[in-house]
mmCIF file of C-alpha atoms in Angstrom:
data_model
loop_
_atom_site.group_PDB
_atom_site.id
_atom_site.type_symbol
_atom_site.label_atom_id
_atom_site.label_comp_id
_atom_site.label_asym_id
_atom_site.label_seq_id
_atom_site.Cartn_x
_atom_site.Cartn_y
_atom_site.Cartn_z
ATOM 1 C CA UNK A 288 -189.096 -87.821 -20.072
ATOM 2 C CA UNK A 289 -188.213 -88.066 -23.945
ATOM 3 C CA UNK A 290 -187.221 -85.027 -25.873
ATOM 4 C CA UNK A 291 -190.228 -84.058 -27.679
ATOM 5 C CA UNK A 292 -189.628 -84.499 -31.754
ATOM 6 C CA UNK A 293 -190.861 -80.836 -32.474
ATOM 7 C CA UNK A 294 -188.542 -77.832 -31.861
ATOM 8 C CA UNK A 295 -189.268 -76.144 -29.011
ATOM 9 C CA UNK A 296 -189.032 -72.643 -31.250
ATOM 10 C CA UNK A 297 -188.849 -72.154 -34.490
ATOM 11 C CA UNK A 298 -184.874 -71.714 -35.688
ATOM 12 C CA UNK A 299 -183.979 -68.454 -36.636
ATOM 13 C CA UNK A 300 -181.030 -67.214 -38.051
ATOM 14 C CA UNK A 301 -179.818 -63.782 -36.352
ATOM 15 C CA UNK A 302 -177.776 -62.432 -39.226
ATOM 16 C CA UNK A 303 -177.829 -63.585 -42.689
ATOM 17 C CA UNK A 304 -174.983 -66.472 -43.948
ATOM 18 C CA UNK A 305 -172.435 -65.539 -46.578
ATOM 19 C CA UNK A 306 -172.014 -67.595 -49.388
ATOM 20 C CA UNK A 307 -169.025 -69.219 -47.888
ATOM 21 C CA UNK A 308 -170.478 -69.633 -44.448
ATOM 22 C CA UNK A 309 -173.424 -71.632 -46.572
ATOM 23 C CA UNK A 310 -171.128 -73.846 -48.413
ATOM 24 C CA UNK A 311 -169.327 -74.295 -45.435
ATOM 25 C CA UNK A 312 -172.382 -75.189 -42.993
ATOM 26 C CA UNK A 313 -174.024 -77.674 -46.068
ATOM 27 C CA UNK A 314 -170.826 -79.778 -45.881
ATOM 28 C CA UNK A 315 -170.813 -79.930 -42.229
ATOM 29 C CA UNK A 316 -174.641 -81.018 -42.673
ATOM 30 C CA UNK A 317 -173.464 -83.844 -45.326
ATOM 31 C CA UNK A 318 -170.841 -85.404 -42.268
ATOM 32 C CA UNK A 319 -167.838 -83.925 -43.632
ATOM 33 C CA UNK A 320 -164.993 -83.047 -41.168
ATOM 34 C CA UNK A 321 -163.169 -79.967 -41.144
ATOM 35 C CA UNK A 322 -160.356 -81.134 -43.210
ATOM 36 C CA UNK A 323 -162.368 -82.208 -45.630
ATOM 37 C CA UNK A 324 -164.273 -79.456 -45.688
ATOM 38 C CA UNK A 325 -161.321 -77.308 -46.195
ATOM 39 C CA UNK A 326 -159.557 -79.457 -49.103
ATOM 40 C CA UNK A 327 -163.015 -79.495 -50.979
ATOM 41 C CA UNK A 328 -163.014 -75.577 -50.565
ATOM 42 C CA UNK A 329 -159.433 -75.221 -50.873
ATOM 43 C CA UNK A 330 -159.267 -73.517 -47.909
ATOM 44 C CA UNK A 331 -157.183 -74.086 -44.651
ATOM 45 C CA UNK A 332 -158.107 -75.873 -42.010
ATOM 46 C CA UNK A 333 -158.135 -72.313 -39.756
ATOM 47 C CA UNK A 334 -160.332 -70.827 -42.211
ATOM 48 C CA UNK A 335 -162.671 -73.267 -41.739
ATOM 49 C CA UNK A 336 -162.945 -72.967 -37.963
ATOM 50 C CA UNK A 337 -163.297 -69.238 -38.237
ATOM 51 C CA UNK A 338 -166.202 -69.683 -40.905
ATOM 52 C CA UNK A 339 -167.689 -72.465 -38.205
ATOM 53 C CA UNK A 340 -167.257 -69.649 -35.254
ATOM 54 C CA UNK A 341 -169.126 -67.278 -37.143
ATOM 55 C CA UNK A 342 -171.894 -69.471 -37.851
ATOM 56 C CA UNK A 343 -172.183 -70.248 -34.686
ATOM 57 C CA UNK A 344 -172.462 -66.667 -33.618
ATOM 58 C CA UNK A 345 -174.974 -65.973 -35.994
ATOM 59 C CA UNK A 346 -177.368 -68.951 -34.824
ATOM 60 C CA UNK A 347 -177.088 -67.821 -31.618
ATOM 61 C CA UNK A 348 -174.991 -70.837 -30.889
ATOM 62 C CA UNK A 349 -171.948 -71.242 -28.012
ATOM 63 C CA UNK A 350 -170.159 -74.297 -29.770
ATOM 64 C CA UNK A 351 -170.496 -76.229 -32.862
ATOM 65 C CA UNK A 352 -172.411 -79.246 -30.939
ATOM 66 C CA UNK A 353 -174.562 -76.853 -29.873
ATOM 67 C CA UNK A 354 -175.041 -75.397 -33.468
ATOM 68 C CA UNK A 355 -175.958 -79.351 -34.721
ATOM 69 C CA UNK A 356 -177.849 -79.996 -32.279
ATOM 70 C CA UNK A 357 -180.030 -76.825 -33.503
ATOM 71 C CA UNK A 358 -180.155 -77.517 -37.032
ATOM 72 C CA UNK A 359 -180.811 -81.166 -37.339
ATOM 73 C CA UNK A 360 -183.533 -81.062 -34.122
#
């Protein structure tokens, strides 16, 4: 069977982004790697993957494939 186009539920978030977190998770969206993510943000590379762990807490999410796989389906 194909995977039907239409979310199965709607996506919710279950806490609230911070800014960071949203600038972080919009240049993830655009392709960018974590490295790059972190020089345009002039932040380290670790900072980065914590910001990515907590968004993927707060979509409910156990890994960041998991977390893509949300948001762009």
């Amino acid at each position: 069977h194909l995977k039907s186009l239409e979310p199965e539920e709607p996506f919710v978030w279950l806490q609230p982004l911070t800014k960071r977190q949203e600038e972080v998770l919009s240049l993830l969206c655009q392709g960018e790697k974590q490295a790059q993510i972190a020089v345009k943000l002039n932040l380290s590379t670790n900072t980065v993957k914590t910001h990515l762990r907590k968004i993927c807490k707060k979509a409910g999410c156990s890994s960041l494939e998991n977390l893509k796989n949300k948001i762009y389906f």
